[in-house]
């Protein structure tokens, strides 16, 4: 059998002292932290599109990355070889979950039925590889943004014919996600937005999007797909404005159109920053409103204004992410999907391993630190103190709804000025730094 990543061994935990670049220093899957193994906490998934399909092209340059598995001139052969290589990669890395778009795993052919036939062929190969290895998809999705037919949107296209195409693609993607045992299904509305409002009926498009989501829910129930649906917020790129702008915009959409029972959010770091938030904001918003689902783990670059999808190697980011996830009760059906790609100059197969190993180690360290922070209760204690005054009679009367404006005016007239207290931000940041070592 062809080995697509020759010379690369199975990656094992060797501990922080190792000098082996193809070993985990911190990710020790079986180690128990706060009642669960690291593997159960982190639920890493490899993304198919960036890891196996990204060829290093950017808006200014041609592909730089060639792989053994995409060298054939026959696209179906490429799809088969790539799937086989992917499972070699998952196994060598020791990751049990993967994520995919229909378009990543099989080429689009001349007609929908030909495309679906090729998809079926690749899905049966994937099923066999899954059965041999016990690896399953964290989620599946349909690519409704690369083909020119979706240039003006998919469910929000001005054309009902394109809407129908989007429906047909999602129908098939749901069927194959079910067949592969995917734990969830993602909707990322890459072109569900606009370039200019001068040619866009925003209200009508939003209603079409909601109609589409209801049809997807109906079909999910019809075929017995049990997993959650996720919406993945992103404010822009490729469109100037995307309807799923950020967590709170998605929340409002789900509430208005009565979709909250069937959807949660898949929060992505670089999308949060493009929306002008940090990851922690999006996570905390999702947890606060019971719509947290899963994470697309990556990071952006503050000096570049687009979605650079870099591998997450920032320990502050992973610590705060895991702190929020632990506080929120941890992942259930969600996980950490590396929606991240190599830099254009990282052209060797081994770069893919270094990228994943480094990110997994950074999340493992983040988990360890976050768990210690929670165990010591330092941040909880700060919050408790900061809001302690709400335990007073005044606080209780406000929170229970017993007090009105007239009572509050009376209170102020009697007691005068409130005591101003420090927010202690610098002190708290120092505490965090003490834990991140
Ligand atoms: C694009 C993005 C997508 C989704 C899945 O920015 O994040 O890859 O994760 O469609
Ligand atoms: Co993503």
GROMACS .gro file of C-alpha atoms and ligand atoms in nm:
model
  448
    1UNK     CA    1   0.000   0.000   0.000
    2UNK     CA    2   0.129   0.347  -0.086
    3UNK     CA    3   0.252   0.549   0.208
    4UNK     CA    4   0.169   0.914   0.145
    5UNK     CA    5   0.365   1.055   0.438
    6UNK     CA    6   0.677   0.837   0.422
    7UNK     CA    7   0.936   0.872   0.694
    8UNK     CA    8   0.684   1.018   0.939
    9UNK     CA    9   0.613   0.797   1.239
   10UNK     CA   10   0.303   0.780   1.457
   11UNK     CA   11   0.321   1.089   1.678
   12UNK     CA   12   0.344   1.003   2.048
   13UNK     CA   13   0.357   1.192   2.374
   14UNK     CA   14   0.717   1.225   2.491
   15UNK     CA   15   0.681   1.508   2.744
   16UNK     CA   16   0.815   1.864   2.762
   17UNK     CA   17   1.182   1.759   2.769
   18UNK     CA   18   1.188   1.586   2.430
   19UNK     CA   19   1.394   1.721   2.141
   20UNK     CA   20   1.193   1.521   1.888
   21UNK     CA   21   0.996   1.764   1.666
   22UNK     CA   22   0.758   1.480   1.570
   23UNK     CA   23   0.633   1.415   1.924
   24UNK     CA   24   0.383   1.576   2.159
   25UNK     CA   25   0.534   1.771   2.445
   26UNK     CA   26   0.206   1.851   2.620
   27UNK     CA   27  -0.078   1.662   2.451
   28UNK     CA   28  -0.101   1.339   2.643
   29UNK     CA   29  -0.436   1.197   2.524
   30UNK     CA   30  -0.493   0.952   2.810
   31UNK     CA   31  -0.398   1.192   3.091
   32UNK     CA   32  -0.692   1.280   3.313
   33UNK     CA   33  -0.756   1.646   3.389
   34UNK     CA   34  -1.059   1.754   3.591
   35UNK     CA   35  -1.231   1.417   3.553
   36UNK     CA   36  -1.185   1.365   3.179
   37UNK     CA   37  -0.896   1.262   2.956
   38UNK     CA   38  -0.726   1.528   2.747
   39UNK     CA   39  -0.861   1.354   2.439
   40UNK     CA   40  -1.219   1.381   2.571
   41UNK     CA   41  -1.175   1.746   2.665
   42UNK     CA   42  -1.016   1.865   2.346
   43UNK     CA   43  -1.191   1.656   2.078
   44UNK     CA   44  -0.948   1.756   1.803
   45UNK     CA   45  -1.060   1.731   1.444
   46UNK     CA   46  -0.853   1.768   1.126
   47UNK     CA   47  -1.014   1.978   0.854
   48UNK     CA   48  -1.005   1.822   0.510
   49UNK     CA   49  -1.007   2.137   0.297
   50UNK     CA   50  -0.703   2.322   0.428
   51UNK     CA   51  -0.501   2.020   0.532
   52UNK     CA   52  -0.535   1.814   0.215
   53UNK     CA   53  -0.665   2.050  -0.053
   54UNK     CA   54  -0.493   2.382   0.009
   55UNK     CA   55  -0.217   2.425  -0.247
   56UNK     CA   56  -0.062   2.749  -0.127
   57UNK     CA   57  -0.232   2.978  -0.378
   58UNK     CA   58  -0.325   3.331  -0.271
   59UNK     CA   59  -0.492   3.623  -0.454
   60UNK     CA   60  -0.153   3.715  -0.602
   61UNK     CA   61   0.013   3.381  -0.656
   62UNK     CA   62  -0.017   3.034  -0.801
   63UNK     CA   63  -0.007   2.715  -0.595
   64UNK     CA   64   0.321   2.635  -0.424
   65UNK     CA   65   0.229   2.305  -0.257
   66UNK     CA   66   0.219   1.976  -0.447
   67UNK     CA   67   0.138   1.644  -0.283
   68UNK     CA   68   0.187   1.286  -0.388
   69UNK     CA   69  -0.188   1.222  -0.358
   70UNK     CA   70  -0.297   1.498  -0.597
   71UNK     CA   71  -0.062   1.431  -0.883
   72UNK     CA   72  -0.298   1.226  -1.106
   73UNK     CA   73  -0.476   1.395  -1.399
   74UNK     CA   74  -0.795   1.201  -1.312
   75UNK     CA   75  -0.992   1.398  -1.049
   76UNK     CA   76  -1.170   1.088  -0.916
   77UNK     CA   77  -0.836   0.910  -0.866
   78UNK     CA   78  -0.709   1.222  -0.686
   79UNK     CA   79  -1.016   1.211  -0.460
   80UNK     CA   80  -0.954   0.845  -0.374
   81UNK     CA   81  -0.584   0.888  -0.311
   82UNK     CA   82  -0.646   1.200  -0.102
   83UNK     CA   83  -0.899   1.013   0.115
   84UNK     CA   84  -0.652   0.729   0.169
   85UNK     CA   85  -0.375   0.979   0.252
   86UNK     CA   86  -0.608   1.163   0.491
   87UNK     CA   87  -0.666   0.851   0.698
   88UNK     CA   88  -0.291   0.784   0.709
   89UNK     CA   89  -0.251   1.140   0.838
   90UNK     CA   90  -0.530   1.111   1.100
   91UNK     CA   91  -0.383   0.787   1.228
   92UNK     CA   92  -0.024   0.909   1.244
   93UNK     CA   93  -0.142   1.216   1.431
   94UNK     CA   94  -0.371   1.014   1.660
   95UNK     CA   95  -0.675   1.235   1.591
   96UNK     CA   96  -1.014   1.061   1.592
   97UNK     CA   97  -1.230   1.324   1.420
   98UNK     CA   98  -1.235   1.503   1.084
   99UNK     CA   99  -1.447   1.771   0.911
  100UNK     CA  100  -1.530   1.805   0.542
  101UNK     CA  101  -1.727   1.980   0.269
  102UNK     CA  102  -1.879   1.765  -0.010
  103UNK     CA  103  -1.657   1.957  -0.256
  104UNK     CA  104  -1.338   1.869  -0.065
  105UNK     CA  105  -1.381   1.496  -0.085
  106UNK     CA  106  -1.515   1.456  -0.440
  107UNK     CA  107  -1.492   1.666  -0.757
  108UNK     CA  108  -1.798   1.832  -0.910
  109UNK     CA  109  -1.886   1.666  -1.240
  110UNK     CA  110  -2.102   1.785  -1.532
  111UNK     CA  111  -2.439   1.717  -1.367
  112UNK     CA  112  -2.572   1.681  -1.013
  113UNK     CA  113  -2.640   1.311  -1.058
  114UNK     CA  114  -2.285   1.245  -1.184
  115UNK     CA  115  -2.143   1.446  -0.893
  116UNK     CA  116  -2.356   1.253  -0.645
  117UNK     CA  117  -2.248   0.922  -0.797
  118UNK     CA  118  -1.880   1.012  -0.750
  119UNK     CA  119  -1.956   1.133  -0.397
  120UNK     CA  120  -2.114   0.797  -0.319
  121UNK     CA  121  -1.804   0.619  -0.445
  122UNK     CA  122  -1.574   0.830  -0.226
  123UNK     CA  123  -1.807   0.798   0.073
  124UNK     CA  124  -1.795   0.420   0.050
  125UNK     CA  125  -1.415   0.437   0.051
  126UNK     CA  126  -1.431   0.672   0.353
  127UNK     CA  127  -1.674   0.436   0.528
  128UNK     CA  128  -1.431   0.149   0.486
  129UNK     CA  129  -1.138   0.357   0.614
  130UNK     CA  130  -1.353   0.475   0.905
  131UNK     CA  131  -1.452   0.122   0.994
  132UNK     CA  132  -1.088   0.013   0.987
  133UNK     CA  133  -0.974   0.297   1.214
  134UNK     CA  134  -1.271   0.407   1.429
  135UNK     CA  135  -1.228   0.766   1.304
  136UNK     CA  136  -1.551   0.965   1.242
  137UNK     CA  137  -1.649   1.314   1.119
  138UNK     CA  138  -1.705   1.582   1.381
  139UNK     CA  139  -1.920   1.749   1.118
  140UNK     CA  140  -1.993   1.762   0.751
  141UNK     CA  141  -2.104   2.053   0.534
  142UNK     CA  142  -2.179   2.153   0.175
  143UNK     CA  143  -1.967   2.397  -0.020
  144UNK     CA  144  -2.215   2.660  -0.140
  145UNK     CA  145  -1.958   2.921  -0.233
  146UNK     CA  146  -1.690   2.798  -0.478
  147UNK     CA  147  -1.896   2.715  -0.786
  148UNK     CA  148  -1.980   3.024  -1.003
  149UNK     CA  149  -2.353   2.939  -0.978
  150UNK     CA  150  -2.336   3.059  -0.616
  151UNK     CA  151  -2.168   3.390  -0.698
  152UNK     CA  152  -2.471   3.592  -0.577
  153UNK     CA  153  -2.542   3.365  -0.281
  154UNK     CA  154  -2.693   3.020  -0.230
  155UNK     CA  155  -3.004   3.032  -0.008
  156UNK     CA  156  -2.993   3.413  -0.048
  157UNK     CA  157  -2.938   3.418  -0.422
  158UNK     CA  158  -3.183   3.635  -0.619
  159UNK     CA  159  -3.253   3.320  -0.825
  160UNK     CA  160  -3.489   3.046  -0.699
  161UNK     CA  161  -3.310   2.807  -0.935
  162UNK     CA  162  -2.986   2.867  -0.744
  163UNK     CA  163  -3.179   2.829  -0.415
  164UNK     CA  164  -3.292   2.488  -0.543
  165UNK     CA  165  -2.932   2.395  -0.626
  166UNK     CA  166  -2.827   2.488  -0.273
  167UNK     CA  167  -3.109   2.273  -0.134
  168UNK     CA  168  -3.007   1.977  -0.350
  169UNK     CA  169  -2.644   2.009  -0.235
  170UNK     CA  170  -2.735   2.032   0.134
  171UNK     CA  171  -2.977   1.740   0.098
  172UNK     CA  172  -2.698   1.518  -0.034
  173UNK     CA  173  -2.442   1.654   0.216
  174UNK     CA  174  -2.682   1.569   0.500
  175UNK     CA  175  -2.731   1.219   0.363
  176UNK     CA  176  -2.358   1.150   0.342
  177UNK     CA  177  -2.295   1.311   0.682
  178UNK     CA  178  -2.551   1.070   0.826
  179UNK     CA  179  -2.396   0.777   0.639
  180UNK     CA  180  -2.049   0.862   0.773
  181UNK     CA  181  -2.180   0.902   1.128
  182UNK     CA  182  -2.097   1.274   1.153
  183UNK     CA  183  -2.173   1.417   1.496
  184UNK     CA  184  -2.301   1.747   1.359
  185UNK     CA  185  -2.359   1.954   1.046
  186UNK     CA  186  -2.232   2.307   0.973
  187UNK     CA  187  -2.377   2.597   0.776
  188UNK     CA  188  -2.122   2.859   0.686
  189UNK     CA  189  -2.282   3.121   0.464
  190UNK     CA  190  -1.978   3.234   0.269
  191UNK     CA  191  -2.181   3.408   0.002
  192UNK     CA  192  -2.498   3.462   0.204
  193UNK     CA  193  -2.451   3.836   0.216
  194UNK     CA  194  -2.400   4.116  -0.033
  195UNK     CA  195  -2.145   4.320  -0.224
  196UNK     CA  196  -2.373   4.625  -0.246
  197UNK     CA  197  -2.713   4.709  -0.101
  198UNK     CA  198  -2.794   4.890  -0.426
  199UNK     CA  199  -2.887   4.556  -0.584
  200UNK     CA  200  -2.989   4.365  -0.270
  201UNK     CA  201  -3.327   4.311  -0.104
  202UNK     CA  202  -3.187   4.245   0.244
  203UNK     CA  203  -3.522   4.161   0.405
  204UNK     CA  204  -3.625   3.915   0.137
  205UNK     CA  205  -3.285   3.744   0.133
  206UNK     CA  206  -3.290   3.701   0.511
  207UNK     CA  207  -3.637   3.546   0.490
  208UNK     CA  208  -3.515   3.309   0.219
  209UNK     CA  209  -3.225   3.207   0.442
  210UNK     CA  210  -3.467   3.126   0.725
  211UNK     CA  211  -3.692   2.929   0.488
  212UNK     CA  212  -3.388   2.731   0.375
  213UNK     CA  213  -3.287   2.652   0.734
  214UNK     CA  214  -3.639   2.529   0.813
  215UNK     CA  215  -3.627   2.302   0.508
  216UNK     CA  216  -3.292   2.166   0.629
  217UNK     CA  217  -3.440   2.097   0.975
  218UNK     CA  218  -3.736   1.918   0.816
  219UNK     CA  219  -3.505   1.704   0.605
  220UNK     CA  220  -3.276   1.629   0.897
  221UNK     CA  221  -3.577   1.494   1.088
  222UNK     CA  222  -3.703   1.305   0.786
  223UNK     CA  223  -3.379   1.109   0.743
  224UNK     CA  224  -3.311   1.072   1.115
  225UNK     CA  225  -2.994   1.281   1.142
  226UNK     CA  226  -2.961   1.320   1.519
  227UNK     CA  227  -2.670   1.560   1.551
  228UNK     CA  228  -2.698   1.936   1.598
  229UNK     CA  229  -2.687   2.194   1.322
  230UNK     CA  230  -2.429   2.467   1.365
  231UNK     CA  231  -2.421   2.813   1.213
  232UNK     CA  232  -2.069   2.947   1.176
  233UNK     CA  233  -2.067   3.326   1.216
  234UNK     CA  234  -1.841   3.538   0.998
  235UNK     CA  235  -1.885   3.910   0.928
  236UNK     CA  236  -1.738   3.939   0.578
  237UNK     CA  237  -1.509   3.775   0.322
  238UNK     CA  238  -1.581   3.679   0.056
  239UNK     CA  239  -1.884   3.913   0.072
  240UNK     CA  240  -1.862   4.269   0.203
  241UNK     CA  241  -2.128   4.182   0.460
  242UNK     CA  242  -2.233   3.834   0.566
  243UNK     CA  243  -2.577   3.781   0.724
  244UNK     CA  244  -2.426   3.552   0.992
  245UNK     CA  245  -2.208   3.843   1.110
  246UNK     CA  246  -2.127   3.732   1.464
  247UNK     CA  247  -2.269   3.529   1.754
  248UNK     CA  248  -2.528   3.788   1.855
  249UNK     CA  249  -2.645   3.845   1.496
  250UNK     CA  250  -2.691   3.470   1.449
  251UNK     CA  251  -2.870   3.450   1.783
  252UNK     CA  252  -3.116   3.721   1.677
  253UNK     CA  253  -3.175   3.542   1.344
  254UNK     CA  254  -3.235   3.206   1.514
  255UNK     CA  255  -3.474   3.363   1.764
  256UNK     CA  256  -3.668   3.565   1.512
  257UNK     CA  257  -3.721   3.268   1.281
  258UNK     CA  258  -3.787   3.013   1.554
  259UNK     CA  259  -3.480   2.801   1.484
  260UNK     CA  260  -3.321   2.798   1.829
  261UNK     CA  261  -3.420   2.438   1.904
  262UNK     CA  262  -3.217   2.300   1.618
  263UNK     CA  263  -2.913   2.525   1.591
  264UNK     CA  264  -2.603   2.610   1.788
  265UNK     CA  265  -2.293   2.803   1.686
  266UNK     CA  266  -1.959   2.694   1.549
  267UNK     CA  267  -1.734   2.977   1.663
  268UNK     CA  268  -1.415   3.050   1.469
  269UNK     CA  269  -1.130   3.257   1.609
  270UNK     CA  270  -1.039   3.449   1.295
  271UNK     CA  271  -1.406   3.520   1.220
  272UNK     CA  272  -1.448   3.665   1.569
  273UNK     CA  273  -1.154   3.899   1.517
  274UNK     CA  274  -1.279   4.004   1.173
  275UNK     CA  275  -1.606   4.099   1.344
  276UNK     CA  276  -1.412   4.324   1.582
  277UNK     CA  277  -1.444   4.087   1.878
  278UNK     CA  278  -1.202   3.855   2.042
  279UNK     CA  279  -1.265   3.483   2.062
  280UNK     CA  280  -1.350   3.505   2.430
  281UNK     CA  281  -1.632   3.749   2.359
  282UNK     CA  282  -1.794   3.517   2.105
  283UNK     CA  283  -1.757   3.215   2.333
  284UNK     CA  284  -1.894   3.393   2.638
  285UNK     CA  285  -2.187   3.526   2.434
  286UNK     CA  286  -2.267   3.177   2.305
  287UNK     CA  287  -2.243   3.018   2.651
  288UNK     CA  288  -2.447   3.297   2.809
  289UNK     CA  289  -2.731   3.226   2.565
  290UNK     CA  290  -2.703   2.845   2.551
  291UNK     CA  291  -2.606   2.838   2.186
  292UNK     CA  292  -2.246   2.722   2.210
  293UNK     CA  293  -2.173   2.423   1.989
  294UNK     CA  294  -1.825   2.381   1.848
  295UNK     CA  295  -1.502   2.564   1.764
  296UNK     CA  296  -1.306   2.624   1.445
  297UNK     CA  297  -0.961   2.669   1.594
  298UNK     CA  298  -0.719   2.900   1.416
  299UNK     CA  299  -0.594   3.256   1.454
  300UNK     CA  300  -0.554   3.568   1.241
  301UNK     CA  301  -0.278   3.823   1.210
  302UNK     CA  302  -0.345   4.169   1.349
  303UNK     CA  303  -0.150   4.327   1.065
  304UNK     CA  304  -0.350   4.154   0.792
  305UNK     CA  305  -0.715   4.241   0.743
  306UNK     CA  306  -0.836   3.908   0.608
  307UNK     CA  307  -0.902   3.554   0.724
  308UNK     CA  308  -0.545   3.419   0.736
  309UNK     CA  309  -0.652   3.092   0.904
  310UNK     CA  310  -0.321   3.035   1.081
  311UNK     CA  311  -0.261   2.747   1.315
  312UNK     CA  312  -0.338   2.843   1.678
  313UNK     CA  313  -0.008   2.861   1.863
  314UNK     CA  314  -0.090   3.148   2.099
  315UNK     CA  315  -0.105   3.024   2.457
  316UNK     CA  316  -0.318   3.315   2.580
  317UNK     CA  317  -0.577   3.234   2.317
  318UNK     CA  318  -0.588   2.862   2.393
  319UNK     CA  319  -0.592   2.920   2.770
  320UNK     CA  320  -0.883   3.163   2.756
  321UNK     CA  321  -1.067   2.944   2.505
  322UNK     CA  322  -1.036   2.638   2.727
  323UNK     CA  323  -1.120   2.843   3.035
  324UNK     CA  324  -1.446   2.950   2.875
  325UNK     CA  325  -1.519   2.597   2.745
  326UNK     CA  326  -1.452   2.440   3.088
  327UNK     CA  327  -1.662   2.699   3.264
  328UNK     CA  328  -1.941   2.637   3.013
  329UNK     CA  329  -1.937   2.263   3.087
  330UNK     CA  330  -1.707   2.140   2.808
  331UNK     CA  331  -1.779   2.004   2.461
  332UNK     CA  332  -2.067   1.765   2.407
  333UNK     CA  333  -2.104   1.700   2.034
  334UNK     CA  334  -1.862   1.980   1.941
  335UNK     CA  335  -1.486   1.985   1.931
  336UNK     CA  336  -1.178   2.173   1.816
  337UNK     CA  337  -1.160   2.164   1.439
  338UNK     CA  338  -0.836   2.304   1.299
  339UNK     CA  339  -0.977   2.533   1.031
  340UNK     CA  340  -0.619   2.641   0.964
  341UNK     CA  341  -0.380   2.623   0.674
  342UNK     CA  342  -0.007   2.619   0.625
  343UNK     CA  343   0.172   2.935   0.520
  344UNK     CA  344   0.249   2.946   0.150
  345UNK     CA  345   0.617   2.872   0.198
  346UNK     CA  346   0.555   2.565   0.418
  347UNK     CA  347   0.556   2.328   0.126
  348UNK     CA  348   0.672   1.999   0.279
  349UNK     CA  349   0.440   1.724   0.406
  350UNK     CA  350   0.622   1.737   0.741
  351UNK     CA  351   0.503   2.100   0.781
  352UNK     CA  352   0.148   1.965   0.812
  353UNK     CA  353   0.258   1.755   1.108
  354UNK     CA  354   0.448   2.036   1.277
  355UNK     CA  355   0.146   2.264   1.238
  356UNK     CA  356  -0.096   2.018   1.399
  357UNK     CA  357   0.145   1.901   1.669
  358UNK     CA  358   0.220   2.259   1.773
  359UNK     CA  359  -0.147   2.357   1.786
  360UNK     CA  360  -0.249   2.046   1.977
  361UNK     CA  361   0.032   2.103   2.226
  362UNK     CA  362  -0.073   2.465   2.268
  363UNK     CA  363  -0.432   2.360   2.337
  364UNK     CA  364  -0.314   2.092   2.579
  365UNK     CA  365  -0.115   2.354   2.771
  366UNK     CA  366  -0.411   2.591   2.757
  367UNK     CA  367  -0.635   2.318   2.899
  368UNK     CA  368  -0.392   2.245   3.181
  369UNK     CA  369  -0.364   2.613   3.276
  370UNK     CA  370  -0.738   2.674   3.245
  371UNK     CA  371  -0.813   2.375   3.463
  372UNK     CA  372  -0.570   2.499   3.730
  373UNK     CA  373  -0.726   2.846   3.718
  374UNK     CA  374  -1.067   2.691   3.775
  375UNK     CA  375  -0.943   2.458   4.046
  376UNK     CA  376  -0.794   2.752   4.236
  377UNK     CA  377  -1.107   2.956   4.168
  378UNK     CA  378  -0.908   3.280   4.136
  379UNK     CA  379  -1.110   3.437   3.857
  380UNK     CA  380  -1.438   3.316   4.007
  381UNK     CA  381  -1.340   3.479   4.335
  382UNK     CA  382  -1.270   3.809   4.158
  383UNK     CA  383  -1.615   3.797   4.000
  384UNK     CA  384  -1.780   3.706   4.329
  385UNK     CA  385  -1.624   4.005   4.501
  386UNK     CA  386  -1.696   4.244   4.217
  387UNK     CA  387  -2.069   4.167   4.221
  388UNK     CA  388  -2.098   4.102   4.597
  389UNK     CA  389  -2.308   4.413   4.654
  390UNK     CA  390  -2.594   4.254   4.461
  391UNK     CA  391  -2.642   4.037   4.769
  392UNK     CA  392  -2.754   4.348   4.961
  393UNK     CA  393  -3.121   4.422   5.010
  394UNK     CA  394  -3.109   4.685   4.736
  395UNK     CA  395  -2.944   4.440   4.492
  396UNK     CA  396  -3.193   4.166   4.568
  397UNK     CA  397  -3.490   4.398   4.526
  398UNK     CA  398  -3.363   4.511   4.185
  399UNK     CA  399  -3.285   4.162   4.059
  400UNK     CA  400  -3.614   4.017   4.174
  401UNK     CA  401  -3.810   4.295   4.008
  402UNK     CA  402  -3.944   4.426   4.343
  403UNK     CA  403  -3.796   4.775   4.302
  404UNK     CA  404  -3.901   5.046   4.053
  405UNK     CA  405  -3.756   5.384   3.957
  406UNK     CA  406  -3.932   5.566   4.243
  407UNK     CA  407  -3.782   5.329   4.506
  408UNK     CA  408  -3.440   5.370   4.353
  409UNK     CA  409  -3.467   5.749   4.353
  410UNK     CA  410  -3.563   5.731   4.721
  411UNK     CA  411  -3.258   5.514   4.790
  412UNK     CA  412  -3.026   5.764   4.620
  413UNK     CA  413  -3.183   6.057   4.805
  414UNK     CA  414  -3.122   5.879   5.134
  415UNK     CA  415  -2.773   5.738   5.073
  416UNK     CA  416  -2.602   5.983   4.835
  417UNK     CA  417  -2.299   5.889   4.625
  418UNK     CA  418  -2.191   5.526   4.569
  419UNK     CA  419  -1.842   5.407   4.657
  420UNK     CA  420  -1.621   5.385   4.344
  421UNK     CA  421  -1.409   5.069   4.333
  422UNK     CA  422  -1.108   4.969   4.123
  423UNK     CA  423  -1.164   4.714   3.847
  424UNK     CA  424  -0.813   4.579   3.920
  425UNK     CA  425  -0.754   4.491   3.555
  426UNK     CA  426  -0.374   4.507   3.574
  427UNK     CA  427  -0.370   4.293   3.887
  428UNK     CA  428  -0.594   4.034   3.720
  429UNK     CA  429  -0.374   4.029   3.409
  430UNK     CA  430  -0.074   3.969   3.635
  431UNK     CA  431  -0.251   3.675   3.796
  432UNK     CA  432  -0.322   3.528   3.453
  433UNK     CA  433   0.044   3.570   3.359
  434UNK     CA  434   0.148   3.385   3.674
  435UNK     CA  435  -0.056   3.086   3.560
  436UNK     CA  436   0.066   3.100   3.199
  437UNK     CA  437   0.425   2.996   3.238
  438LIG     C1  438  -1.446   2.992   0.591
  438LIG     C2  439  -1.469   2.885   0.688
  438LIG     C3  440  -1.527   2.759   0.631
  438LIG     C4  441  -1.620   2.689   0.722
  438LIG     C5  442  -1.688   2.570   0.662
  438LIG     O1  443  -1.396   3.109   0.645
  438LIG     O2  444  -1.440   2.898   0.804
  438LIG     O3  445  -1.419   2.678   0.595
  438LIG     O4  446  -1.556   2.646   0.839
  438LIG     O5  447  -1.755   2.599   0.545
  439LIG    CO1  448  -1.446   2.769   0.965
   0.00000   0.00000   0.00000
